[in-house]
PDB file of C-alpha atoms in Angstrom:
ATOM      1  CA  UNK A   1      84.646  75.451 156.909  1.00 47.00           C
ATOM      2  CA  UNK A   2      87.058  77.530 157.926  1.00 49.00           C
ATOM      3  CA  UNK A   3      86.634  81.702 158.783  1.00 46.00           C
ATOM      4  CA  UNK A   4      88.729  82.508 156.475  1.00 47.00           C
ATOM      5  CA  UNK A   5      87.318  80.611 153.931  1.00 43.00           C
ATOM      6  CA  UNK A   6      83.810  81.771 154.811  1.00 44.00           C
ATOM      7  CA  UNK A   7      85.069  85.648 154.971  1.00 49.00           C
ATOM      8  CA  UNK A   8      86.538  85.009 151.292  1.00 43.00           C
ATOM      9  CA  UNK A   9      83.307  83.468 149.855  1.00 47.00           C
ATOM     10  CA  UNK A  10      81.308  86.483 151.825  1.00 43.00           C
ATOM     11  CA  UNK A  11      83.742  89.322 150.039  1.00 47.00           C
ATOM     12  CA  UNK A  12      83.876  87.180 146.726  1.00 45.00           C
ATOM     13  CA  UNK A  13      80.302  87.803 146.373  1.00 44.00           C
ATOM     14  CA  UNK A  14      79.872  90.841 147.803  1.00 44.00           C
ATOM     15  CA  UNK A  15      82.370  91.501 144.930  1.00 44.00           C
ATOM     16  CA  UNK A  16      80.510  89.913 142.594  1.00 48.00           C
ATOM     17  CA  UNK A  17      77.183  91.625 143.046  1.00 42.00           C
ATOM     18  CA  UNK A  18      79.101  95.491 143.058  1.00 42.00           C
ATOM     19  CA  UNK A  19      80.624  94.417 139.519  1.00 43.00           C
ATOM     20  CA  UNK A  20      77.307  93.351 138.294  1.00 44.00           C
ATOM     21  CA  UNK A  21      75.527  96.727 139.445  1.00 40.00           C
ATOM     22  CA  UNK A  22      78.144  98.649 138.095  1.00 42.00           C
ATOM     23  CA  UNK A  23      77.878  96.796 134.652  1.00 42.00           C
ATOM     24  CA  UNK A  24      74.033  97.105 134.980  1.00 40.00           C
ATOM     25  CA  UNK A  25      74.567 101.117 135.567  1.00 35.00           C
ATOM     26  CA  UNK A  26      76.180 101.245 132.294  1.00 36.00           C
ATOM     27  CA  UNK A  27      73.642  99.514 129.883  1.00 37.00           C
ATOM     28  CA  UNK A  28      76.324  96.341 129.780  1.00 39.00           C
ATOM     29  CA  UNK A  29      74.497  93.419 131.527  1.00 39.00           C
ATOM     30  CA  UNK A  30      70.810  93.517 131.308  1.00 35.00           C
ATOM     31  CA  UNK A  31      69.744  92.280 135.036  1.00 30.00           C
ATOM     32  CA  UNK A  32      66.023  91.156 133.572  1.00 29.00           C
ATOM     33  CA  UNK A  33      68.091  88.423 132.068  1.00 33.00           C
ATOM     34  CA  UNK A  34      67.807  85.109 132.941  1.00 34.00           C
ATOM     35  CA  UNK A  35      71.037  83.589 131.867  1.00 33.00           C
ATOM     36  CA  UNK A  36      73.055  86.445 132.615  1.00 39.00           C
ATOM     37  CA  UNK A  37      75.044  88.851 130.584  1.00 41.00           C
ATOM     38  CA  UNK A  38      74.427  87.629 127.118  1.00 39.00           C
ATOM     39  CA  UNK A  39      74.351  91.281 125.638  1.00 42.00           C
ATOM     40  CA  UNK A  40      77.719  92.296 123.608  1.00 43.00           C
ATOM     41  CA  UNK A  41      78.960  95.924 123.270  1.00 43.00           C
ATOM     42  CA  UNK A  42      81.544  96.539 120.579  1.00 43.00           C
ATOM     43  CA  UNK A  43      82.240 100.080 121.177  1.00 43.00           C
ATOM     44  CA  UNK A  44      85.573  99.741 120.076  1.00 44.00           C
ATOM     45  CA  UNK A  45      86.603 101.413 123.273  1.00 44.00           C
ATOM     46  CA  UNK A  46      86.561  99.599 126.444  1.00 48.00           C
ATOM     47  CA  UNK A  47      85.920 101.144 129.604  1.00 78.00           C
ATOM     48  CA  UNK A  48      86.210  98.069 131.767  1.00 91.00           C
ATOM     49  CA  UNK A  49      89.784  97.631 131.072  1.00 91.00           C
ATOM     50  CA  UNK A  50      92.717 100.013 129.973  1.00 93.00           C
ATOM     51  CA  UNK A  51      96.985  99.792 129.656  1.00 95.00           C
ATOM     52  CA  UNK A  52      98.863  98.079 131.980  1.00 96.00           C
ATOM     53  CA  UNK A  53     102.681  96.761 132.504  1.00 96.00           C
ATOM     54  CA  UNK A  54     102.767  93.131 133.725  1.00 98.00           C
ATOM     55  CA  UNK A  55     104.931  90.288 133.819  1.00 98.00           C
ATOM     56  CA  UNK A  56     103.655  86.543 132.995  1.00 98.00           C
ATOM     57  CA  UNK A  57     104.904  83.313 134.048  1.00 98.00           C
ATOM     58  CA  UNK A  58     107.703  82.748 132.044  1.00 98.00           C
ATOM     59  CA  UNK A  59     108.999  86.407 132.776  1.00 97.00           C
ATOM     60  CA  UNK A  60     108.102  88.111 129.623  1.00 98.00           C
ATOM     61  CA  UNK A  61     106.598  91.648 129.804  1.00 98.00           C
ATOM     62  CA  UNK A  62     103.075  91.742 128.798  1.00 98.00           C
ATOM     63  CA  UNK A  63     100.672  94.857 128.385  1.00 97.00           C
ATOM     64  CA  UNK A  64      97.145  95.568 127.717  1.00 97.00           C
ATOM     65  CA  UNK A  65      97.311  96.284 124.075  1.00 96.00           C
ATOM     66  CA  UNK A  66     100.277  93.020 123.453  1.00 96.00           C
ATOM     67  CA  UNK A  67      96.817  90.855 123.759  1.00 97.00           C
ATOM     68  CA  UNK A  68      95.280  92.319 121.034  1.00 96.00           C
ATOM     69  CA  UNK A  69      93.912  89.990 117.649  1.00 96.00           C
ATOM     70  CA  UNK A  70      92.104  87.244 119.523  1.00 96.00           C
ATOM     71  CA  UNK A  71      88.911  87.963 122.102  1.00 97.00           C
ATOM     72  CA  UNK A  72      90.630  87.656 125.844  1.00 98.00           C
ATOM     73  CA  UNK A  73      88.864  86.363 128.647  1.00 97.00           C
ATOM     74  CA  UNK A  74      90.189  87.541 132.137  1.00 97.00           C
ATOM     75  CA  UNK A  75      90.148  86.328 135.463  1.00 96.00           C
ATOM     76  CA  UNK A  76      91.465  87.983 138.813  1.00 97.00           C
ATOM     77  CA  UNK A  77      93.149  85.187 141.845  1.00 96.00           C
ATOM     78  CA  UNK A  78      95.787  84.109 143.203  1.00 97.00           C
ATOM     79  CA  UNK A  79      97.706  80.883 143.947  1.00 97.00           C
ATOM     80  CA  UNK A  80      97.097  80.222 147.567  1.00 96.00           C
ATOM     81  CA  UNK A  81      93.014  80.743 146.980  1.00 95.00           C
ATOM     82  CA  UNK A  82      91.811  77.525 148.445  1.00 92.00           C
ATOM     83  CA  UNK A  83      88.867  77.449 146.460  1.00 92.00           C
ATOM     84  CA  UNK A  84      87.093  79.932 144.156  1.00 92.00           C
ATOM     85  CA  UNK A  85      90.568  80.401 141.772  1.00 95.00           C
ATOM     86  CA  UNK A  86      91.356  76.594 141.121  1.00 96.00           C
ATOM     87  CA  UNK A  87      87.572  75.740 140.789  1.00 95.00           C
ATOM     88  CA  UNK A  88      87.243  78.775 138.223  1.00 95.00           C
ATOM     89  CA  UNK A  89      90.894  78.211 136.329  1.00 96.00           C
ATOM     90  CA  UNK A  90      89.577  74.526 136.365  1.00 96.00           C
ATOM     91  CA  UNK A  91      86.256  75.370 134.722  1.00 96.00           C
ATOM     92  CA  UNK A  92      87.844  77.646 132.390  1.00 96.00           C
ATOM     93  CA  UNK A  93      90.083  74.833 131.539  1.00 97.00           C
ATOM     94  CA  UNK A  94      87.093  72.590 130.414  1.00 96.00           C
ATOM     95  CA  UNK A  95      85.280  74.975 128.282  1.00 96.00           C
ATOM     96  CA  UNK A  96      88.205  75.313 126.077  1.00 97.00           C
ATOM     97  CA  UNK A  97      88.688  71.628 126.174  1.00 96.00           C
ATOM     98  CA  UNK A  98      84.739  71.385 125.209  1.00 96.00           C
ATOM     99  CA  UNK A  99      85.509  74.076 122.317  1.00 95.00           C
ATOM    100  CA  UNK A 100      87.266  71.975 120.157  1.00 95.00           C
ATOM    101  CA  UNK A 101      89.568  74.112 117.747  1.00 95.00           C
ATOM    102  CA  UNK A 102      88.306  77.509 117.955  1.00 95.00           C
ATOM    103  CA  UNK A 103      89.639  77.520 121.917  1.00 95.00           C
ATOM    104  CA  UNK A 104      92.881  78.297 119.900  1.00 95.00           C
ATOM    105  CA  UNK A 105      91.101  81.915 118.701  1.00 96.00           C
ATOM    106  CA  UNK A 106      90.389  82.667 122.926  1.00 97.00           C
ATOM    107  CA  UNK A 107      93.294  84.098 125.147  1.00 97.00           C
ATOM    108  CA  UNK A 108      92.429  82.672 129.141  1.00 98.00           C
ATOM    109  CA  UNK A 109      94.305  85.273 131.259  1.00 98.00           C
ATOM    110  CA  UNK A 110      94.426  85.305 135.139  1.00 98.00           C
ATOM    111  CA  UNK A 111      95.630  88.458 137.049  1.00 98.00           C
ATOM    112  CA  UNK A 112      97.192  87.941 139.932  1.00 98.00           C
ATOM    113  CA  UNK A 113      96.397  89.987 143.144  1.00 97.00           C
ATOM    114  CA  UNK A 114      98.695  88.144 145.541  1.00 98.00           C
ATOM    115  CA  UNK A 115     102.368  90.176 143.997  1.00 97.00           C
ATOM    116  CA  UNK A 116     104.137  89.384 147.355  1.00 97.00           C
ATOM    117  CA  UNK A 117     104.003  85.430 146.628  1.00 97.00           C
ATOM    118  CA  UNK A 118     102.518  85.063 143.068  1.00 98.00           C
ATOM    119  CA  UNK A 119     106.292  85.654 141.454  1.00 98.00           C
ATOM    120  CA  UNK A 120     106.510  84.348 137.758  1.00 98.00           C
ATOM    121  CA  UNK A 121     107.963  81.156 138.660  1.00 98.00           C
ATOM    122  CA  UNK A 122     104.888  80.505 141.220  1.00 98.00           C
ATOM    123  CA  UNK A 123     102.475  81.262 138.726  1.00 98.00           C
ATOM    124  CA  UNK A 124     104.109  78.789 136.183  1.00 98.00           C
ATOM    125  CA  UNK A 125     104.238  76.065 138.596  1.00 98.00           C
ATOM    126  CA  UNK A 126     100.332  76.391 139.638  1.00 98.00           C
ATOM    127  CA  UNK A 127      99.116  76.869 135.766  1.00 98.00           C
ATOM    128  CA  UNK A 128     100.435  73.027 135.185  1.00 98.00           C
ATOM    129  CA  UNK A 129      97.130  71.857 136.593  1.00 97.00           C
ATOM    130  CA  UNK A 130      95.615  73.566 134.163  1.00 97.00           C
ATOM    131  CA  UNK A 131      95.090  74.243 130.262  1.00 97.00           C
ATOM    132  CA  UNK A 132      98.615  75.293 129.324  1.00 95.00           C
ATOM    133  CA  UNK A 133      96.978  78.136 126.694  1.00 94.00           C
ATOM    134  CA  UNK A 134      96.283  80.079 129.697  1.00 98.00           C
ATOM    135  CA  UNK A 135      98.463  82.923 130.690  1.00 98.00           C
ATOM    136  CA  UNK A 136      98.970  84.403 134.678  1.00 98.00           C
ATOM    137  CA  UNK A 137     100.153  87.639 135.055  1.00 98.00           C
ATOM    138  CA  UNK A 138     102.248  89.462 138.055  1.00 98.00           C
ATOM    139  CA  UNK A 139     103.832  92.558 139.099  1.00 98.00           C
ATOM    140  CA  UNK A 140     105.457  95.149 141.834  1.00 97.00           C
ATOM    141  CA  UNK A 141     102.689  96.163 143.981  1.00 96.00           C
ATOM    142  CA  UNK A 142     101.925  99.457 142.336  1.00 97.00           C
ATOM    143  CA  UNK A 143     101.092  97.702 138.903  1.00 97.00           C
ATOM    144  CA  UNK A 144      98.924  95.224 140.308  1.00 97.00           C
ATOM    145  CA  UNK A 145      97.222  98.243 142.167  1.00 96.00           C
ATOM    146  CA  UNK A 146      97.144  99.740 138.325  1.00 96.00           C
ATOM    147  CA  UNK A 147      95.797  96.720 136.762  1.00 96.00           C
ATOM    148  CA  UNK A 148      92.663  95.778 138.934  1.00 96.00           C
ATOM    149  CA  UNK A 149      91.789  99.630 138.979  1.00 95.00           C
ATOM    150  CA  UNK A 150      91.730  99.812 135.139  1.00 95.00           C
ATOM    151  CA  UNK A 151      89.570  97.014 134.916  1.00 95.00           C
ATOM    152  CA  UNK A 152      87.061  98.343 138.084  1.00 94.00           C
ATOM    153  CA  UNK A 153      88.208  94.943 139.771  1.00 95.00           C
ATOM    154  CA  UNK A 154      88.204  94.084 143.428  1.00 95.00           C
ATOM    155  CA  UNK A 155      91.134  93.784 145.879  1.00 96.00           C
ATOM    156  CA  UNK A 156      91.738  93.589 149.582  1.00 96.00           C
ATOM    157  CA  UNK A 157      95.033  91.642 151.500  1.00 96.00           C
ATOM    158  CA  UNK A 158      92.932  90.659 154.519  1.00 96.00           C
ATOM    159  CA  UNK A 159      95.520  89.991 157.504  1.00 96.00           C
ATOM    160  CA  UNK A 160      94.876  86.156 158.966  1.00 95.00           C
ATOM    161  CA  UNK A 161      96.541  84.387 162.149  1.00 93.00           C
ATOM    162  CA  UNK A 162     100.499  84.091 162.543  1.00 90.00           C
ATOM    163  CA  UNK A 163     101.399  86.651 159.982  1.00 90.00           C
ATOM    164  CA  UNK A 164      99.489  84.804 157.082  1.00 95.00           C
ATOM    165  CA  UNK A 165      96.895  86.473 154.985  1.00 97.00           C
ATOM    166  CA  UNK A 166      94.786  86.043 152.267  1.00 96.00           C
ATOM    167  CA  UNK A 167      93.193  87.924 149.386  1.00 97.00           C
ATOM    168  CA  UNK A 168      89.707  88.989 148.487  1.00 95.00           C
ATOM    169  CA  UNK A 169      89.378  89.477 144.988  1.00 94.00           C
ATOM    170  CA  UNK A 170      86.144  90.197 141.883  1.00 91.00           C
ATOM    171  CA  UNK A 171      85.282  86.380 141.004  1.00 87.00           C
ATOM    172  CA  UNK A 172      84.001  87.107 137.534  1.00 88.00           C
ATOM    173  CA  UNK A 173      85.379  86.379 134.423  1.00 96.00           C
ATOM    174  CA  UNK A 174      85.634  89.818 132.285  1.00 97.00           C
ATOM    175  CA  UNK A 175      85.250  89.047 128.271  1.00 97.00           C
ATOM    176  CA  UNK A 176      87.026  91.100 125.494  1.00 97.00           C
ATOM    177  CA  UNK A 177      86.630  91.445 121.776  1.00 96.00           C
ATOM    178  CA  UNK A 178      89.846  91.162 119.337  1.00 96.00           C
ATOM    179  CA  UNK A 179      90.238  95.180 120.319  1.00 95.00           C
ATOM    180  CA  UNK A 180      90.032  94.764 123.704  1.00 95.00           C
ATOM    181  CA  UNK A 181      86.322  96.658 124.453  1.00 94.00           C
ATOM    182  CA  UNK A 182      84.602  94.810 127.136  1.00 95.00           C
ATOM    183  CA  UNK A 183      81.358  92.958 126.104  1.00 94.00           C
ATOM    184  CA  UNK A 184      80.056  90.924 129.466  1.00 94.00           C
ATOM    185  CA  UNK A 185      81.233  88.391 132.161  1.00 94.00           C
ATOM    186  CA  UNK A 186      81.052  85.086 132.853  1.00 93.00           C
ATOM    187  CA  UNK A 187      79.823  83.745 135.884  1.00 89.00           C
ATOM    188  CA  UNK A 188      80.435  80.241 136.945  1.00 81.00           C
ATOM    189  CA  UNK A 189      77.120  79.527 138.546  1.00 86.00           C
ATOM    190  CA  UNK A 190      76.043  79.955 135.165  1.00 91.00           C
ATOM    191  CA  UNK A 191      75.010  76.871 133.211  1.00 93.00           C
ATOM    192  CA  UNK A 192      78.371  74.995 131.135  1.00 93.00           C
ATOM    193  CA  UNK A 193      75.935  75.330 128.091  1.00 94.00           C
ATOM    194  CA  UNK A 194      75.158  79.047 128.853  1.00 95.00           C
ATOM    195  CA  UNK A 195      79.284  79.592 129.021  1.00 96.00           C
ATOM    196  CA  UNK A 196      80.106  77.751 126.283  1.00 96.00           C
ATOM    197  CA  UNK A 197      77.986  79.569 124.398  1.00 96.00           C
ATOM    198  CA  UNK A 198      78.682  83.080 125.185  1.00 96.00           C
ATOM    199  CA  UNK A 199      82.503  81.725 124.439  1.00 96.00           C
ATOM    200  CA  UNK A 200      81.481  80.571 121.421  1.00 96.00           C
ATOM    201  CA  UNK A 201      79.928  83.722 120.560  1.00 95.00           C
ATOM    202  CA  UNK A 202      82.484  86.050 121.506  1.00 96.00           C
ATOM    203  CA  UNK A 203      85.073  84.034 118.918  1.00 96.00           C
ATOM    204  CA  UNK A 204      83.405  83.857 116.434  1.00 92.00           C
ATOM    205  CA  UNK A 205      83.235  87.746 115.925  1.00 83.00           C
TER     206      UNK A 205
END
């Protein structure tokens, strides 16, 4: 295993475990829990996620509020992850295969913090390995700042060997009811079952 592999893991988790204390802080995961955030808010107003002005793979301009009407689940990456992104898009990609129908009511989104490389036409070539209901979003710089501060999310371009670099980034999957309040994570250490049903769940509301 590469370092920068092993750095990535290291800040992915690192990541991980802020997000979860900060969720804790706020009464929105219950850290007694066995199974992880189970617990849903409906507030009506999220404050894990506010307005933003993206682009998604097929160019179209997308905003916070244009997902509204179906429960969103988001995910933060990038295309030249080597391993956390594509085992997470891929996981993502089963559970709405294992949901039968009612994966139609769930929008899979994945924010991109890599805006230098991750151009729309990038992000539509990488999502064909995956379910094609899920949606990748891009921007300038500055909007991709924007978007991972409005939903408290992780990112650092961490400089590598011969110019390259790579991209720490929050590994958790943020969930959203049909009004876009915030109402727990998914984490894929998790149990499929546990997953599926918190999915389940947060559709069916």
């Amino acid at each position: 295993m590469n370092l920068a592999l092993i750095r990535l893991m290291l800040w992915s988790l690192l990541a991980g475990v802020t997000v979860l204390l900060a969720f804790a802080l706020t009464g929105l995961v219950d850290l007694r829990s066995g199974i992880g955030p189970v617990k849903y808010v409906t507030t009506g107003v999220s404050t894990i996620g506010a307005e933003f002005a993206l682009v998604d793979q097929d160019g179209a301009a997308r905003t916070w509020s244009s997902f509204r009407g179906k429960p969103v689940a988001v995910f933060f990456g990038f295309t030249n992850c080597p391993d956390i992104c594509p085992t997470t898009l891929a996981e993502l990609s089963l559970l709405l295969e294992g949901m039968g129908p009612e994966s139609d009511n769930l929008t899979v989104v994945l924010v991109s913090g890599d805006p230098k490389r991750d151009t729309p036409a990038v992000l539509k070539e990488y999502l064909t390995s995956f379910d094609p209901r899920i949606t990748a979003l891009t921007g300038e710089e500055g909007q991709i700042d924007a978007a991972f501060s409005a939903f408290k999310a992780y990112r650092k371009v961490v400089p590598l060997e011969r110019d390259e670099y790579t991209v720490d980034h929050s590994a958790g999957v943020y969930l959203y009811d049909r009004e876009g309040a915030f109402v727990g994570t998914l984490d894929m250490h998790e149990p499929q079952e546990v997953r599926m049903e918190k999915l389940e769940r947060l559709v069916s509301v």
